[in-house]
Short mmCIF file of N, CA and C and ligand atoms in Angstrom, two decimals:
data_model
loop_
_atom_site.label_atom_id
_atom_site.label_comp_id
_atom_site.label_asym_id
_atom_site.label_seq_id
_atom_site.Cartn_x
_atom_site.Cartn_y
_atom_site.Cartn_z
N UNK A 1 -12.33 -6.77 17.48
CA UNK A 1 -12.10 -5.57 16.65
C UNK A 1 -11.50 -5.96 15.32
N UNK A 2 -10.43 -6.75 15.37
CA UNK A 2 -9.80 -7.12 14.10
C UNK A 2 -10.68 -8.09 13.34
N UNK A 3 -11.46 -8.91 14.07
CA UNK A 3 -12.37 -9.83 13.40
C UNK A 3 -13.43 -9.04 12.64
N UNK A 4 -13.94 -8.01 13.30
CA UNK A 4 -14.96 -7.18 12.67
C UNK A 4 -14.39 -6.52 11.41
N UNK A 5 -13.17 -6.01 11.53
CA UNK A 5 -12.54 -5.36 10.39
C UNK A 5 -12.39 -6.33 9.23
N UNK A 6 -11.96 -7.54 9.56
CA UNK A 6 -11.79 -8.56 8.53
C UNK A 6 -13.11 -8.89 7.87
N UNK A 7 -14.17 -9.03 8.69
CA UNK A 7 -15.47 -9.37 8.15
C UNK A 7 -15.97 -8.29 7.22
N UNK A 8 -15.80 -7.05 7.60
CA UNK A 8 -16.23 -5.94 6.76
C UNK A 8 -15.47 -5.96 5.44
N UNK A 9 -14.18 -6.20 5.53
CA UNK A 9 -13.36 -6.23 4.31
C UNK A 9 -13.81 -7.35 3.40
N UNK A 10 -14.10 -8.51 4.00
CA UNK A 10 -14.54 -9.65 3.20
C UNK A 10 -15.88 -9.36 2.55
N UNK A 11 -16.78 -8.75 3.32
CA UNK A 11 -18.10 -8.41 2.78
C UNK A 11 -17.96 -7.43 1.63
N UNK A 12 -17.08 -6.46 1.80
CA UNK A 12 -16.89 -5.46 0.76
C UNK A 12 -16.31 -6.11 -0.50
N UNK A 13 -15.39 -7.05 -0.29
CA UNK A 13 -14.76 -7.72 -1.42
C UNK A 13 -15.80 -8.49 -2.22
N UNK A 14 -16.73 -9.12 -1.53
CA UNK A 14 -17.78 -9.88 -2.22
C UNK A 14 -18.74 -8.94 -2.93
N UNK A 15 -19.12 -7.89 -2.23
CA UNK A 15 -20.10 -6.95 -2.78
C UNK A 15 -19.58 -6.27 -4.05
N UNK A 16 -18.29 -6.08 -4.09
CA UNK A 16 -17.72 -5.36 -5.24
C UNK A 16 -16.85 -6.28 -6.09
N UNK A 17 -17.30 -7.53 -6.24
CA UNK A 17 -16.49 -8.50 -6.95
C UNK A 17 -16.30 -8.12 -8.42
N UNK A 18 -17.25 -7.38 -8.97
CA UNK A 18 -17.12 -6.98 -10.37
C UNK A 18 -16.30 -5.71 -10.47
N UNK A 19 -15.22 -5.75 -11.20
CA UNK A 19 -14.40 -4.54 -11.33
C UNK A 19 -15.15 -3.47 -12.13
N UNK A 20 -14.91 -2.24 -11.81
CA UNK A 20 -15.58 -1.14 -12.49
C UNK A 20 -14.53 -0.14 -12.94
N UNK A 21 -13.74 -0.56 -13.90
CA UNK A 21 -12.60 0.28 -14.31
C UNK A 21 -13.05 1.60 -14.91
N UNK A 22 -13.90 1.50 -15.94
CA UNK A 22 -14.21 2.67 -16.75
C UNK A 22 -14.82 3.79 -15.91
N UNK A 23 -15.73 3.43 -15.02
CA UNK A 23 -16.45 4.45 -14.27
C UNK A 23 -15.79 4.76 -12.94
N UNK A 24 -14.72 4.06 -12.63
CA UNK A 24 -14.15 4.23 -11.31
C UNK A 24 -13.65 5.64 -11.10
N UNK A 25 -13.91 6.15 -9.92
CA UNK A 25 -13.40 7.46 -9.55
C UNK A 25 -11.97 7.36 -9.03
N UNK A 26 -11.53 6.11 -8.86
CA UNK A 26 -10.20 5.89 -8.29
C UNK A 26 -9.21 5.55 -9.41
N UNK A 27 -8.08 6.21 -9.38
CA UNK A 27 -7.00 5.87 -10.31
C UNK A 27 -5.72 5.70 -9.52
N UNK A 28 -4.87 4.81 -10.00
CA UNK A 28 -3.61 4.56 -9.31
C UNK A 28 -2.46 4.81 -10.29
N UNK A 29 -1.53 5.63 -9.88
CA UNK A 29 -0.39 5.96 -10.73
C UNK A 29 0.92 5.62 -10.04
N UNK A 30 1.92 5.37 -10.89
CA UNK A 30 3.28 5.29 -10.39
C UNK A 30 3.46 4.19 -9.35
N UNK A 31 2.79 3.04 -9.57
CA UNK A 31 2.89 1.95 -8.60
C UNK A 31 4.16 1.14 -8.85
N UNK A 32 4.84 0.78 -7.77
CA UNK A 32 5.97 -0.12 -7.87
C UNK A 32 6.14 -0.88 -6.57
N UNK A 33 6.79 -2.03 -6.67
CA UNK A 33 7.00 -2.86 -5.49
C UNK A 33 8.49 -3.05 -5.26
N UNK A 34 8.84 -3.32 -4.02
CA UNK A 34 10.26 -3.50 -3.66
C UNK A 34 10.44 -4.66 -2.68
N UNK A 35 11.57 -5.30 -2.79
CA UNK A 35 12.02 -6.23 -1.76
C UNK A 35 13.47 -5.86 -1.46
N UNK A 36 13.92 -6.23 -0.26
CA UNK A 36 15.29 -5.86 0.10
C UNK A 36 16.31 -6.81 -0.54
N UNK A 37 15.87 -8.03 -0.84
CA UNK A 37 16.76 -8.97 -1.52
C UNK A 37 15.92 -10.09 -2.11
N UNK A 38 16.55 -10.93 -2.91
CA UNK A 38 15.85 -12.05 -3.53
C UNK A 38 15.34 -13.05 -2.49
N UNK A 39 16.01 -13.07 -1.34
CA UNK A 39 15.65 -14.01 -0.28
C UNK A 39 14.64 -13.41 0.71
N UNK A 40 14.26 -12.18 0.48
CA UNK A 40 13.41 -11.49 1.45
C UNK A 40 12.09 -12.22 1.65
N UNK A 41 11.62 -12.17 2.88
CA UNK A 41 10.34 -12.80 3.22
C UNK A 41 9.20 -11.77 3.22
N UNK A 42 9.57 -10.53 3.03
CA UNK A 42 8.57 -9.47 3.01
C UNK A 42 8.94 -8.45 1.94
N UNK A 43 7.95 -7.73 1.51
CA UNK A 43 8.18 -6.67 0.53
C UNK A 43 7.13 -5.60 0.70
N UNK A 44 7.21 -4.57 -0.12
CA UNK A 44 6.26 -3.47 0.01
C UNK A 44 5.94 -2.89 -1.36
N UNK A 45 4.82 -2.21 -1.44
CA UNK A 45 4.45 -1.53 -2.68
C UNK A 45 4.04 -0.10 -2.38
N UNK A 46 4.30 0.76 -3.36
CA UNK A 46 4.07 2.20 -3.22
C UNK A 46 3.35 2.70 -4.46
N UNK A 47 2.56 3.76 -4.30
CA UNK A 47 1.77 4.26 -5.43
C UNK A 47 1.11 5.57 -5.03
N UNK A 48 0.55 6.23 -6.03
CA UNK A 48 -0.23 7.43 -5.75
C UNK A 48 -1.67 7.13 -6.18
N UNK A 49 -2.60 7.26 -5.22
CA UNK A 49 -4.01 6.97 -5.48
C UNK A 49 -4.76 8.29 -5.59
N UNK A 50 -5.46 8.47 -6.71
CA UNK A 50 -6.24 9.70 -6.87
C UNK A 50 -7.73 9.38 -6.88
N UNK A 51 -8.50 10.32 -6.38
CA UNK A 51 -9.95 10.18 -6.27
C UNK A 51 -10.60 11.35 -7.00
N UNK A 52 -11.18 11.07 -8.17
CA UNK A 52 -11.81 12.14 -8.94
C UNK A 52 -13.29 12.30 -8.57
N UNK A 53 -13.73 11.53 -7.60
CA UNK A 53 -15.14 11.59 -7.20
C UNK A 53 -15.44 12.79 -6.32
N UNK A 54 -16.72 12.94 -6.00
CA UNK A 54 -17.17 14.06 -5.18
C UNK A 54 -17.15 13.73 -3.69
N UNK A 55 -16.90 12.46 -3.39
CA UNK A 55 -16.87 12.04 -1.99
C UNK A 55 -15.52 11.41 -1.65
N UNK A 56 -15.13 11.55 -0.42
CA UNK A 56 -13.94 10.85 0.05
C UNK A 56 -14.15 9.34 -0.09
N UNK A 57 -13.08 8.63 -0.36
CA UNK A 57 -13.17 7.18 -0.37
C UNK A 57 -12.12 6.65 0.61
N UNK A 58 -12.28 5.40 0.98
CA UNK A 58 -11.38 4.82 1.97
C UNK A 58 -10.80 3.53 1.41
N UNK A 59 -9.49 3.46 1.36
CA UNK A 59 -8.83 2.20 1.02
C UNK A 59 -8.89 1.31 2.26
N UNK A 60 -9.65 0.22 2.17
CA UNK A 60 -9.89 -0.57 3.38
C UNK A 60 -9.24 -1.95 3.36
N UNK A 61 -8.73 -2.36 2.20
CA UNK A 61 -8.13 -3.68 2.18
C UNK A 61 -7.25 -3.87 0.97
N UNK A 62 -6.41 -4.89 1.04
CA UNK A 62 -5.51 -5.17 -0.07
C UNK A 62 -5.19 -6.66 -0.08
N UNK A 63 -5.09 -7.22 -1.28
CA UNK A 63 -4.64 -8.60 -1.43
C UNK A 63 -3.60 -8.63 -2.54
N UNK A 64 -2.81 -9.71 -2.58
CA UNK A 64 -1.84 -9.87 -3.66
C UNK A 64 -1.64 -11.34 -3.94
N UNK A 65 -0.94 -11.63 -5.02
CA UNK A 65 -0.70 -13.03 -5.39
C UNK A 65 0.71 -13.49 -5.03
N UNK A 66 1.40 -12.73 -4.19
CA UNK A 66 2.79 -13.09 -3.88
C UNK A 66 3.06 -13.34 -2.40
N UNK A 67 2.05 -13.14 -1.57
CA UNK A 67 2.30 -13.24 -0.12
C UNK A 67 1.16 -13.93 0.59
N UNK A 68 1.51 -14.51 1.72
CA UNK A 68 0.49 -15.16 2.55
C UNK A 68 -0.48 -14.12 3.09
N UNK A 69 0.06 -12.99 3.47
CA UNK A 69 -0.78 -11.90 3.95
C UNK A 69 -0.33 -10.60 3.32
N UNK A 70 -1.28 -9.78 2.95
CA UNK A 70 -0.97 -8.46 2.43
C UNK A 70 -1.77 -7.46 3.26
N UNK A 71 -1.06 -6.45 3.77
CA UNK A 71 -1.69 -5.53 4.72
C UNK A 71 -1.39 -4.08 4.36
N UNK A 72 -2.21 -3.20 4.89
CA UNK A 72 -1.96 -1.77 4.79
C UNK A 72 -1.16 -1.35 6.01
N UNK A 73 -0.01 -0.76 5.76
CA UNK A 73 0.91 -0.40 6.85
C UNK A 73 1.25 1.08 6.81
N UNK A 74 1.74 1.56 7.92
CA UNK A 74 2.37 2.88 7.92
C UNK A 74 3.61 2.82 8.79
N UNK A 75 4.41 3.85 8.73
CA UNK A 75 5.57 3.98 9.61
C UNK A 75 5.27 5.02 10.66
N UNK A 76 5.73 4.77 11.85
CA UNK A 76 5.53 5.73 12.91
C UNK A 76 6.80 5.83 13.75
N UNK A 77 7.14 7.05 14.07
CA UNK A 77 8.29 7.28 14.93
C UNK A 77 7.90 6.88 16.36
N UNK A 78 8.73 6.03 16.98
CA UNK A 78 8.38 5.56 18.32
C UNK A 78 8.77 6.57 19.40
N UNK A 79 9.26 7.72 18.98
CA UNK A 79 9.64 8.75 19.94
C UNK A 79 11.13 8.78 20.20
N UNK A 80 11.81 7.70 19.82
CA UNK A 80 13.26 7.64 20.00
C UNK A 80 13.98 7.69 18.66
N UNK A 81 13.27 8.12 17.64
CA UNK A 81 13.88 8.22 16.32
C UNK A 81 13.86 6.91 15.55
N UNK A 82 13.25 5.87 16.14
CA UNK A 82 13.14 4.61 15.43
C UNK A 82 11.80 4.54 14.71
N UNK A 83 11.84 4.14 13.45
CA UNK A 83 10.61 4.02 12.69
C UNK A 83 10.04 2.62 12.86
N UNK A 84 8.80 2.56 13.30
CA UNK A 84 8.14 1.27 13.45
C UNK A 84 7.06 1.13 12.40
N UNK A 85 6.84 -0.11 11.95
CA UNK A 85 5.76 -0.35 11.02
C UNK A 85 4.51 -0.77 11.78
N UNK A 86 3.41 -0.21 11.36
CA UNK A 86 2.14 -0.47 12.04
C UNK A 86 1.09 -0.88 11.01
N UNK A 87 0.34 -1.93 11.33
CA UNK A 87 -0.78 -2.35 10.51
C UNK A 87 -1.93 -1.39 10.73
N UNK A 88 -2.38 -0.74 9.65
CA UNK A 88 -3.46 0.24 9.77
C UNK A 88 -4.76 -0.43 9.33
N UNK A 89 -5.52 -0.91 10.32
CA UNK A 89 -6.71 -1.71 10.01
C UNK A 89 -7.81 -0.89 9.36
N UNK A 90 -7.91 0.37 9.76
CA UNK A 90 -8.98 1.20 9.19
C UNK A 90 -8.64 1.70 7.79
N UNK A 91 -7.39 1.53 7.39
CA UNK A 91 -6.99 1.91 6.04
C UNK A 91 -6.72 3.39 5.89
N UNK A 92 -6.71 3.84 4.62
CA UNK A 92 -6.31 5.22 4.31
C UNK A 92 -7.42 5.95 3.57
N UNK A 93 -7.64 7.19 3.94
CA UNK A 93 -8.64 8.02 3.25
C UNK A 93 -8.03 8.64 2.00
N UNK A 94 -8.76 8.53 0.90
CA UNK A 94 -8.37 9.23 -0.32
C UNK A 94 -9.40 10.34 -0.51
N UNK A 95 -9.00 11.60 -0.30
CA UNK A 95 -9.97 12.69 -0.27
C UNK A 95 -10.58 12.96 -1.65
N UNK A 96 -11.82 13.41 -1.63
CA UNK A 96 -12.52 13.77 -2.87
C UNK A 96 -11.70 14.81 -3.63
N UNK A 97 -11.48 14.54 -4.91
CA UNK A 97 -10.73 15.48 -5.74
C UNK A 97 -9.26 15.57 -5.36
N UNK A 98 -8.79 14.62 -4.57
CA UNK A 98 -7.41 14.69 -4.11
C UNK A 98 -6.68 13.37 -4.30
N UNK A 99 -5.61 13.20 -3.57
CA UNK A 99 -4.82 11.99 -3.71
C UNK A 99 -4.25 11.57 -2.36
N UNK A 100 -3.87 10.31 -2.30
CA UNK A 100 -3.17 9.81 -1.13
C UNK A 100 -1.97 9.01 -1.64
N UNK A 101 -0.80 9.39 -1.20
CA UNK A 101 0.41 8.73 -1.69
C UNK A 101 0.86 7.65 -0.70
N UNK A 102 1.16 6.48 -1.24
CA UNK A 102 1.85 5.46 -0.46
C UNK A 102 3.31 5.59 -0.87
N UNK A 103 4.15 5.95 0.09
CA UNK A 103 5.53 6.28 -0.26
C UNK A 103 6.47 5.74 0.79
N UNK A 104 7.72 5.58 0.41
CA UNK A 104 8.71 5.04 1.34
C UNK A 104 8.86 5.94 2.56
N UNK A 105 8.89 5.32 3.70
CA UNK A 105 8.95 6.07 4.95
C UNK A 105 7.57 6.43 5.48
N UNK A 106 6.52 6.11 4.70
CA UNK A 106 5.17 6.46 5.12
C UNK A 106 4.23 5.28 4.94
N UNK A 107 3.03 5.58 4.47
CA UNK A 107 2.04 4.53 4.25
C UNK A 107 2.50 3.62 3.11
N UNK A 108 2.18 2.33 3.25
CA UNK A 108 2.57 1.39 2.19
C UNK A 108 1.72 0.14 2.22
N UNK A 109 1.78 -0.60 1.11
CA UNK A 109 1.20 -1.94 1.05
C UNK A 109 2.31 -2.90 1.44
N UNK A 110 2.02 -3.80 2.38
CA UNK A 110 3.05 -4.71 2.89
C UNK A 110 2.73 -6.14 2.47
N UNK A 111 3.73 -6.78 1.87
CA UNK A 111 3.60 -8.20 1.54
C UNK A 111 4.31 -8.99 2.63
N UNK A 112 3.57 -9.82 3.36
CA UNK A 112 4.15 -10.56 4.47
C UNK A 112 4.12 -12.05 4.19
N UNK A 113 5.29 -12.66 4.23
CA UNK A 113 5.38 -14.08 3.92
C UNK A 113 5.33 -14.28 2.43
N UNK A 114 6.33 -13.78 1.74
CA UNK A 114 6.36 -13.92 0.27
C UNK A 114 6.37 -15.39 -0.11
N UNK A 115 5.55 -15.73 -1.09
CA UNK A 115 5.46 -17.12 -1.52
C UNK A 115 6.40 -17.41 -2.68
N UNK A 116 7.04 -16.38 -3.21
CA UNK A 116 8.08 -16.58 -4.21
C UNK A 116 9.04 -15.40 -4.17
N UNK A 117 10.24 -15.62 -4.66
CA UNK A 117 11.22 -14.55 -4.70
C UNK A 117 10.83 -13.53 -5.76
N UNK A 118 11.07 -12.28 -5.48
CA UNK A 118 10.74 -11.23 -6.44
C UNK A 118 12.02 -10.62 -6.99
N UNK A 119 12.02 -10.47 -8.31
CA UNK A 119 13.17 -9.86 -8.95
C UNK A 119 12.73 -8.63 -9.72
N UNK A 120 13.70 -7.78 -9.99
CA UNK A 120 13.45 -6.56 -10.75
C UNK A 120 12.71 -6.91 -12.05
N UNK A 121 11.60 -6.24 -12.29
CA UNK A 121 10.85 -6.47 -13.52
C UNK A 121 9.69 -7.45 -13.38
N UNK A 122 9.66 -8.22 -12.27
CA UNK A 122 8.52 -9.11 -12.02
C UNK A 122 7.25 -8.28 -11.85
N UNK A 123 6.13 -8.94 -12.09
CA UNK A 123 4.84 -8.27 -11.91
C UNK A 123 4.10 -8.89 -10.73
N UNK A 124 3.62 -8.03 -9.84
CA UNK A 124 2.81 -8.46 -8.71
C UNK A 124 1.37 -8.02 -8.96
N UNK A 125 0.45 -8.96 -8.85
CA UNK A 125 -0.97 -8.61 -8.98
C UNK A 125 -1.49 -8.18 -7.61
N UNK A 126 -1.96 -6.95 -7.56
CA UNK A 126 -2.44 -6.38 -6.31
C UNK A 126 -3.88 -5.92 -6.50
N UNK A 127 -4.74 -6.27 -5.56
CA UNK A 127 -6.12 -5.76 -5.60
C UNK A 127 -6.36 -4.88 -4.39
N UNK A 128 -6.68 -3.63 -4.66
CA UNK A 128 -7.03 -2.68 -3.60
C UNK A 128 -8.54 -2.68 -3.46
N UNK A 129 -9.03 -2.68 -2.23
CA UNK A 129 -10.47 -2.62 -2.00
C UNK A 129 -10.82 -1.29 -1.36
N UNK A 130 -11.70 -0.55 -2.05
CA UNK A 130 -12.15 0.75 -1.54
C UNK A 130 -13.59 0.63 -1.06
N UNK A 131 -13.89 1.43 -0.04
CA UNK A 131 -15.23 1.42 0.53
C UNK A 131 -16.28 1.72 -0.54
N UNK A 132 -16.04 2.72 -1.37
CA UNK A 132 -17.05 3.12 -2.35
C UNK A 132 -16.72 2.60 -3.75
N UNK A 133 -15.50 2.70 -4.17
CA UNK A 133 -15.15 2.33 -5.55
C UNK A 133 -15.01 0.82 -5.74
N UNK A 134 -14.98 0.07 -4.64
CA UNK A 134 -14.85 -1.38 -4.75
C UNK A 134 -13.42 -1.80 -5.05
N UNK A 135 -13.30 -2.88 -5.80
CA UNK A 135 -11.97 -3.44 -6.05
C UNK A 135 -11.30 -2.78 -7.25
N UNK A 136 -10.03 -2.50 -7.09
CA UNK A 136 -9.21 -1.98 -8.18
C UNK A 136 -8.00 -2.90 -8.27
N UNK A 137 -7.87 -3.58 -9.40
CA UNK A 137 -6.79 -4.54 -9.56
C UNK A 137 -5.66 -3.92 -10.38
N UNK A 138 -4.46 -4.12 -9.90
CA UNK A 138 -3.27 -3.50 -10.51
C UNK A 138 -2.23 -4.54 -10.83
N UNK A 139 -1.46 -4.27 -11.86
CA UNK A 139 -0.24 -5.04 -12.10
C UNK A 139 0.91 -4.14 -11.70
N UNK A 140 1.57 -4.51 -10.61
CA UNK A 140 2.60 -3.64 -10.04
C UNK A 140 3.98 -4.21 -10.36
N UNK A 141 4.79 -3.46 -11.10
CA UNK A 141 6.13 -3.96 -11.41
C UNK A 141 7.07 -3.86 -10.21
N UNK A 142 7.92 -4.86 -10.07
CA UNK A 142 8.97 -4.80 -9.05
C UNK A 142 10.08 -3.90 -9.60
N UNK A 143 10.39 -2.86 -8.86
CA UNK A 143 11.40 -1.90 -9.28
C UNK A 143 12.43 -1.76 -8.15
N UNK A 144 13.58 -2.39 -8.36
CA UNK A 144 14.60 -2.37 -7.31
C UNK A 144 15.60 -1.24 -7.49
N UNK A 145 15.40 -0.46 -8.56
CA UNK A 145 16.35 0.61 -8.83
C UNK A 145 15.84 1.98 -8.42
N UNK A 146 14.57 2.03 -8.11
CA UNK A 146 13.95 3.30 -7.76
C UNK A 146 14.55 3.87 -6.48
N UNK A 147 14.89 5.12 -6.53
CA UNK A 147 15.39 5.80 -5.33
C UNK A 147 14.20 6.40 -4.59
N UNK A 148 14.31 6.46 -3.27
CA UNK A 148 13.23 7.14 -2.54
C UNK A 148 13.25 8.62 -2.88
N UNK A 149 12.25 9.06 -3.65
CA UNK A 149 12.33 10.46 -4.10
C UNK A 149 11.08 11.21 -3.72
N UNK A 150 10.48 11.82 -4.72
CA UNK A 150 9.35 12.73 -4.54
C UNK A 150 8.35 12.28 -3.46
N UNK A 151 8.19 13.12 -2.49
CA UNK A 151 7.14 12.88 -1.50
C UNK A 151 7.48 11.83 -0.46
N UNK A 152 8.61 11.18 -0.61
CA UNK A 152 8.93 10.12 0.34
C UNK A 152 9.21 10.68 1.73
N UNK A 153 9.79 11.86 1.74
CA UNK A 153 10.08 12.49 3.03
C UNK A 153 8.93 13.40 3.42
N UNK A 154 8.34 13.10 4.52
CA UNK A 154 7.25 13.95 4.98
C UNK A 154 7.81 15.00 5.92
N UNK A 155 7.19 16.16 5.88
CA UNK A 155 7.62 17.13 6.87
C UNK A 155 7.21 16.60 8.25
N UNK A 156 7.96 16.97 9.22
CA UNK A 156 7.67 16.45 10.55
C UNK A 156 8.49 15.21 10.86
N UNK A 157 8.99 14.60 9.80
CA UNK A 157 9.82 13.42 10.00
C UNK A 157 11.23 13.90 10.38
N UNK A 158 11.73 13.37 11.47
CA UNK A 158 13.04 13.82 11.93
C UNK A 158 14.17 13.15 11.15
N UNK A 159 15.07 13.95 10.69
CA UNK A 159 16.26 13.39 10.05
C UNK A 159 17.43 13.60 10.99
N UNK A 160 18.18 12.55 11.17
CA UNK A 160 19.33 12.65 12.05
C UNK A 160 20.60 12.66 11.22
N UNK A 161 21.08 13.83 10.95
CA UNK A 161 22.33 13.96 10.20
C UNK A 161 23.48 14.12 11.17
N UNK A 162 24.49 13.30 10.99
CA UNK A 162 25.65 13.40 11.87
C UNK A 162 26.88 13.71 11.05
CU1 CU B 201 5.15 -2.62 6.45
#
């Protein structure tokens, strides 16, 4: 299953090797990356992806220049109030005429096995692969000052205030 997913992603990456910025129906706004510390071995990136096309598109893969592996992740409550991170192999749907937000506490791009330390203001090169729009390459700034704000809290997410 995961082999098949990988193969499809690789095939898509080859098929859409030429970037199509001008005509792309996909736009990415408000992208930023975070690490918990300079020594961190993992980090994450967040953004809002909009789809101006007439058809839904699917974010199916991601690569970066800062990690051994870059994956699409989400958070899920394990039922005991603990948030677990899960690799989402099928990726995320970006609805036609709509948007899909990658936000703290929810869906995110995960950098696993950072190959260099990231500091505030550094730039991470990230390539998102969409089923229809192909590759979209971004320069994502590392922002360690950003507070988890707009949209980060999803309804349905339990908050435990004591
Ligand atoms: Cu993650």
